[in-house]
Amino acid sequence: MQFTISTIALIASMMASTSAMPLEARAQMCNVAPSASSGSATAISTPTAATAQVCEEACAANSACKSYVFGLPTGASSPTCKLFSVAASQIPTQDSKLVVFDKACTNVPNTAPTAANPVGTVGSNTGSNTGSNTGSNAGSNTNTGAKTGANADTTNKQKQQKRDVCGAAPSGPATQNPTPIQTQTNIASQDACLALCKKTSGCQSITFSKAQCKLFNVAASKLPANGQAVAFDVGC
């Protein structure tokens, strides 16, 4: 059997494409301990995140973020979320309870971490099961309506959470320049600034930079770029 040059080139191209696919799949690091032997990668942001999924959303909202570290450090009372501008494979070893995720990872844990599960777990979709059970009970029309309304409310809250900006640089329209409803220059951390917003009537978002905390009555998505400041919605 004879092969033309074009046929040989086509076969070589198909073989190269097939062999490259496993390498690409292996390149992703998801929910594993960081293990770079060298390097000095430092976090570009440390947003407040109650779950790994919220940390993932903060990374997705930050165009510079390529990977993130999450977990409940040994002896800590609240979890740690760190965003990095390098791939997960370049992040050096962290606390033994912290794991690393590349930005493209899926099935990220969505429950709060505990000492037994320092990264959290992927929770089951109880809403779908509730809907199925309700649908099979034709006689419970009242309960069905109540559960449907509750599920819709939960879905709306989840969508709102995904829209929240948590620790990203402000990127709203430059033509808008909302006036802060309050400015504090003695706030020590992003967490303290966010806590102030949550107890201030009308506060919807904050920016924080070098101990300067500004509260706004608009969503973080409407705040324009502001130097080194990072933005948080009140729901973060």
Short mmCIF file of C-alpha atoms in Angstrom, two decimals:
data_model
loop_
_atom_site.label_atom_id
_atom_site.label_comp_id
_atom_site.label_asym_id
_atom_site.label_seq_id
_atom_site.Cartn_x
_atom_site.Cartn_y
_atom_site.Cartn_z
CA MET A 1 0.00 0.00 0.00
CA GLN A 2 1.34 3.39 -1.01
CA PHE A 3 0.71 6.66 0.86
CA THR A 4 0.83 10.10 -0.63
CA ILE A 5 2.63 12.91 1.21
CA SER A 6 -0.73 14.52 2.10
CA THR A 7 -2.02 11.23 3.56
CA ILE A 8 1.10 10.82 5.74
CA ALA A 9 0.79 14.42 6.96
CA LEU A 10 -2.86 13.88 7.87
CA ILE A 11 -2.07 10.73 9.88
CA ALA A 12 0.79 12.50 11.69
CA SER A 13 -1.49 15.41 12.56
CA MET A 14 -4.18 13.08 13.98
CA MET A 15 -1.61 11.20 16.08
CA ALA A 16 -0.19 14.45 17.47
CA SER A 17 -3.65 15.71 18.39
CA THR A 18 -4.54 12.43 20.11
CA SER A 19 -1.32 12.30 22.14
CA ALA A 20 -1.68 15.91 23.24
CA MET A 21 -5.09 15.46 24.84
CA PRO A 22 -3.94 13.42 27.89
CA LEU A 23 -1.14 15.93 28.54
CA GLU A 24 -3.62 18.79 28.62
CA ALA A 25 -5.91 16.90 30.99
CA ARG A 26 -3.03 16.14 33.35
CA ALA A 27 -2.07 19.82 33.42
CA GLN A 28 -5.08 20.74 35.58
CA MET A 29 -4.61 20.58 39.37
CA CYS A 30 -7.89 20.40 41.27
CA ASN A 31 -8.31 19.95 45.04
CA VAL A 32 -4.75 18.73 45.60
CA ALA A 33 -1.93 19.94 47.83
CA PRO A 34 0.32 22.54 46.13
CA SER A 35 3.75 21.04 45.59
CA ALA A 36 5.98 23.37 43.55
CA SER A 37 9.53 22.69 44.75
CA SER A 38 10.71 26.22 44.09
CA GLY A 39 9.39 29.67 43.31
CA SER A 40 8.06 32.57 45.30
CA ALA A 41 4.51 32.93 44.01
CA THR A 42 2.58 35.34 46.21
CA ALA A 43 -1.18 35.85 46.40
CA ILE A 44 -2.61 38.76 44.40
CA SER A 45 -5.67 38.85 46.66
CA THR A 46 -7.01 37.18 49.81
CA PRO A 47 -10.79 37.65 49.63
CA THR A 48 -13.18 36.50 52.34
CA ALA A 49 -14.73 33.20 51.24
CA ALA A 50 -16.85 30.84 53.35
CA THR A 51 -16.54 27.98 50.84
CA ALA A 52 -14.21 26.85 48.07
CA GLN A 53 -16.97 27.67 45.56
CA VAL A 54 -17.06 31.31 46.72
CA CYS A 55 -13.26 31.43 46.43
CA GLU A 56 -13.62 30.04 42.88
CA GLU A 57 -16.12 32.80 42.05
CA ALA A 58 -13.70 35.43 43.35
CA CYS A 59 -11.01 33.98 41.04
CA ALA A 60 -13.43 33.93 38.10
CA ALA A 61 -14.22 37.61 38.70
CA ASN A 62 -10.53 38.56 38.69
CA SER A 63 -9.03 38.59 35.19
CA ALA A 64 -5.49 38.21 36.59
CA CYS A 65 -6.35 35.08 38.60
CA LYS A 66 -5.20 31.74 37.20
CA SER A 67 -5.48 29.56 40.31
CA TYR A 68 -6.49 29.71 43.95
CA VAL A 69 -5.73 28.10 47.30
CA PHE A 70 -8.48 27.26 49.79
CA GLY A 71 -8.89 25.45 53.08
CA LEU A 72 -9.28 25.72 56.84
CA PRO A 73 -5.71 26.04 58.18
CA THR A 74 -4.65 24.09 61.23
CA GLY A 75 -6.02 25.77 64.36
CA ALA A 76 -7.86 28.49 62.42
CA SER A 77 -11.49 29.47 63.01
CA SER A 78 -12.16 30.72 59.47
CA PRO A 79 -11.03 29.43 56.04
CA THR A 80 -8.32 30.94 53.86
CA CYS A 81 -8.80 31.93 50.21
CA LYS A 82 -5.79 33.08 48.18
CA LEU A 83 -5.84 34.08 44.50
CA PHE A 84 -2.70 33.67 42.36
CA SER A 85 -1.68 34.95 38.94
CA VAL A 86 0.19 31.72 38.11
CA ALA A 87 -0.96 28.18 37.38
CA ALA A 88 -1.56 25.84 40.33
CA SER A 89 1.52 23.83 39.41
CA GLN A 90 3.70 26.85 40.27
CA ILE A 91 2.33 27.41 43.77
CA PRO A 92 4.69 26.23 46.53
CA THR A 93 3.70 24.11 49.52
CA GLN A 94 1.22 25.75 51.93
CA ASP A 95 -0.34 24.71 55.25
CA SER A 96 -1.12 20.97 55.19
CA LYS A 97 -4.87 21.72 55.23
CA LEU A 98 -4.80 23.97 52.15
CA VAL A 99 -5.31 22.72 48.60
CA VAL A 100 -4.96 24.31 45.20
CA PHE A 101 -7.30 24.64 42.22
CA ASP A 102 -6.65 25.82 38.66
CA LYS A 103 -9.21 28.37 37.49
CA ALA A 104 -10.85 25.87 35.10
CA CYS A 105 -11.51 23.22 37.77
CA THR A 106 -15.09 21.98 38.16
CA ASN A 107 -16.98 20.21 40.97
CA VAL A 108 -15.51 22.58 43.53
CA PRO A 109 -16.66 21.95 47.14
CA ASN A 110 -19.62 24.15 48.08
CA THR A 111 -20.04 23.41 51.79
CA ALA A 112 -18.31 25.15 54.69
CA PRO A 113 -15.01 23.50 55.68
CA THR A 114 -14.57 21.81 59.05
CA ALA A 115 -11.63 20.35 60.95
CA ALA A 116 -12.60 16.92 59.59
CA ASN A 117 -13.10 18.25 56.04
CA PRO A 118 -10.83 21.32 55.81
CA VAL A 119 -11.82 22.02 52.18
CA GLY A 120 -15.52 21.19 52.49
CA THR A 121 -17.46 18.81 50.29
CA VAL A 122 -19.59 18.92 47.15
CA GLY A 123 -23.14 19.07 48.53
CA SER A 124 -25.98 17.07 46.99
CA ASN A 125 -28.70 18.77 44.97
CA THR A 126 -31.48 18.53 47.54
CA GLY A 127 -33.67 20.93 45.55
CA SER A 128 -34.05 18.44 42.67
CA ASN A 129 -34.96 15.60 45.03
CA THR A 130 -37.50 17.78 46.80
CA GLY A 131 -39.06 18.72 43.46
CA SER A 132 -39.32 15.06 42.39
CA ASN A 133 -40.89 13.96 45.66
CA THR A 134 -43.37 16.83 45.58
CA GLY A 135 -44.35 16.08 41.99
CA SER A 136 -45.15 12.46 42.85
CA ASN A 137 -47.56 13.53 45.58
CA ALA A 138 -50.50 14.78 43.49
CA GLY A 139 -52.66 15.48 46.52
CA SER A 140 -50.32 18.02 48.18
CA ASN A 141 -50.95 21.07 46.00
CA THR A 142 -50.45 23.55 48.82
CA ASN A 143 -47.13 22.04 49.89
CA THR A 144 -46.01 21.90 46.27
CA GLY A 145 -46.60 25.62 45.84
CA ALA A 146 -44.73 26.46 49.05
CA LYS A 147 -41.76 24.28 48.16
CA THR A 148 -41.66 25.66 44.61
CA GLY A 149 -41.56 29.19 45.97
CA ALA A 150 -38.81 28.26 48.44
CA ASN A 151 -36.76 26.61 45.69
CA ALA A 152 -37.17 29.66 43.44
CA ASP A 153 -36.02 31.93 46.27
CA THR A 154 -32.97 29.72 46.87
CA THR A 155 -32.15 29.73 43.15
CA ASN A 156 -32.36 33.53 43.03
CA LYS A 157 -30.05 33.83 46.04
CA GLN A 158 -27.54 31.45 44.42
CA LYS A 159 -27.61 33.50 41.20
CA GLN A 160 -27.10 36.69 43.22
CA GLN A 161 -24.14 35.09 45.02
CA LYS A 162 -22.54 34.22 41.67
CA ARG A 163 -22.90 37.82 40.58
CA ASP A 164 -21.19 39.13 43.72
CA VAL A 165 -17.74 40.66 43.28
CA CYS A 166 -15.50 39.38 46.08
CA GLY A 167 -11.94 40.65 46.18
CA ALA A 168 -11.55 41.71 42.55
CA ALA A 169 -10.29 45.03 41.23
CA PRO A 170 -13.21 47.40 40.47
CA SER A 171 -14.00 47.36 36.74
CA GLY A 172 -17.22 49.32 36.38
CA PRO A 173 -17.83 52.02 33.75
CA ALA A 174 -15.31 54.85 33.91
CA THR A 175 -18.16 57.29 33.30
CA GLN A 176 -19.61 56.43 36.69
CA ASN A 177 -18.04 57.71 39.89
CA PRO A 178 -20.30 56.89 42.84
CA THR A 179 -19.74 58.93 45.98
CA PRO A 180 -18.93 56.85 49.10
CA ILE A 181 -21.58 56.98 51.80
CA GLN A 182 -18.77 56.60 54.33
CA THR A 183 -14.95 56.63 54.30
CA GLN A 184 -12.76 55.28 57.11
CA THR A 185 -8.96 55.50 57.18
CA ASN A 186 -8.31 53.43 60.28
CA ILE A 187 -9.69 50.06 59.18
CA ALA A 188 -7.05 47.33 59.48
CA SER A 189 -8.35 44.69 57.07
CA GLN A 190 -10.75 43.85 54.26
CA ASP A 191 -12.77 41.71 56.68
CA ALA A 192 -13.24 44.62 59.07
CA CYS A 193 -14.28 46.91 56.22
CA LEU A 194 -16.81 44.37 54.95
CA ALA A 195 -18.17 43.88 58.48
CA LEU A 196 -18.68 47.65 58.75
CA CYS A 197 -20.64 47.61 55.48
CA LYS A 198 -22.90 44.79 56.68
CA LYS A 199 -23.97 46.78 59.73
CA THR A 200 -24.32 50.10 57.87
CA SER A 201 -27.76 50.85 56.49
CA GLY A 202 -27.82 51.21 52.69
CA CYS A 203 -24.31 49.80 52.14
CA GLN A 204 -24.13 47.51 49.11
CA SER A 205 -20.39 47.31 48.46
CA ILE A 206 -16.94 48.42 49.61
CA THR A 207 -13.49 49.15 48.30
CA PHE A 208 -10.40 48.62 50.45
CA SER A 209 -6.80 49.72 49.96
CA LYS A 210 -4.02 50.46 52.46
CA ALA A 211 -6.31 50.79 55.49
CA GLN A 212 -8.74 53.03 53.56
CA CYS A 213 -12.26 51.62 53.64
CA LYS A 214 -15.02 53.15 51.49
CA LEU A 215 -18.69 52.16 51.68
CA PHE A 216 -21.01 52.57 48.67
CA ASN A 217 -24.76 52.30 48.10
CA VAL A 218 -24.29 50.66 44.68
CA ALA A 219 -23.13 47.19 43.65
CA ALA A 220 -19.39 46.56 43.29
CA SER A 221 -19.85 45.93 39.56
CA LYS A 222 -20.68 49.64 39.15
CA LEU A 223 -17.49 50.89 40.81
CA PRO A 224 -14.78 52.15 38.40
CA ALA A 225 -11.09 51.22 38.71
CA ASN A 226 -9.43 52.81 41.73
CA GLY A 227 -5.68 52.27 41.94
CA GLN A 228 -4.78 49.25 44.07
CA ALA A 229 -8.21 49.00 45.72
CA VAL A 230 -10.20 45.76 45.67
CA ALA A 231 -13.99 45.61 45.75
CA PHE A 232 -16.48 43.44 47.62
CA ASP A 233 -20.24 43.19 47.46
CA VAL A 234 -21.96 43.11 50.85
CA GLY A 235 -23.00 39.50 50.20
CA CYS A 236 -19.40 38.22 50.07
#
